[in-house]
Amino acid sequence: MYDMAELSCGLMLDEKAKYMMGVGKPQDLVECIARGVDMFDCVLPTRNGRNGQCLTMQGTLTIRNARYAKDLRPIDEECGCYTCRKYTRAYIRHLVKSNEMLAARLCTYHNLWTYLRLVKGARAAIIDGRFAAWRRATMDRLAIGWD
Ligand SMILES: [Zn+2]
C-alpha cells in the first residue's frame, strides 16, 4: 500500500489534492501523508467506536473489558474531547454493557477527535517544516499499543 501511494502520488500534479479511500489506522495515515496523500476517508474510527473500541495515540482500548469496570479515568488522559472531559471509562463501559446507544456515540466522538488531532499535528508539522521529526516521534508512539 505504501509503495502504491508513493507511486501514485508521484504521478499526479503537485498542485492537485490527493485522496485515498479506506485508510486506515493512524500509522497508515502518517505514512501515506509522508508519501503525498492529502485526504482520507475511512470507517475505522466510527465503526470501531460503535463497537466500543477506542483509539488513542497509546493504542486501542476495548472499553467493554472488565478491567475498566471501576476505572474512573477518561478514555485517554491526553485527550480534550467532550467524551474524555465528561465521562469515565467505567461509565462508558456500563453504557456498552447496557446496550445504550450513547456508548457508541461517545466512543465514536472520541475516535474522530483522535484522528482530527493526528492530522492537525501532521498539518502543523508540514507547515512548520518539521514533518520528518514529527513523523518519527508519532510513529514511535503508535508502535507501542497498536498491532
Ligand atoms: Zn477523547
PDB file of N, CA, C and O and ligand atoms in Angstrom, residues 79 81 84 110, ligand 1:
ATOM      1  N   CYS A  79      -6.421  13.428  26.003  1.00  0.00           N
ATOM      2  CA  CYS A  79      -7.415  13.882  25.033  1.00  0.00           C
ATOM      3  C   CYS A  79      -8.314  14.959  25.656  1.00  0.00           C
ATOM      4  O   CYS A  79      -8.684  14.868  26.813  1.00  0.00           O
ATOM      5  N   CYS A  81     -11.322  15.852  24.213  1.00  0.00           N
ATOM      6  CA  CYS A  81     -12.646  15.774  23.580  1.00  0.00           C
ATOM      7  C   CYS A  81     -13.750  15.773  24.645  1.00  0.00           C
ATOM      8  O   CYS A  81     -13.494  15.550  25.826  1.00  0.00           O
ATOM      9  N   CYS A  84     -13.931  12.578  26.760  1.00  0.00           N
ATOM     10  CA  CYS A  84     -12.861  12.429  27.760  1.00  0.00           C
ATOM     11  C   CYS A  84     -12.963  13.478  28.869  1.00  0.00           C
ATOM     12  O   CYS A  84     -12.511  13.238  29.986  1.00  0.00           O
ATOM     13  N   HIS A 110     -14.979  10.365  20.454  1.00  0.00           N
ATOM     14  CA  HIS A 110     -13.578  10.346  20.888  1.00  0.00           C
ATOM     15  C   HIS A 110     -12.661   9.909  19.743  1.00  0.00           C
ATOM     16  O   HIS A 110     -11.611  10.526  19.519  1.00  0.00           O
TER      17      HIS A 110
HETATM   18 ZN    ZN B   1     -11.288  11.761  23.913  1.00  0.00          ZN
END
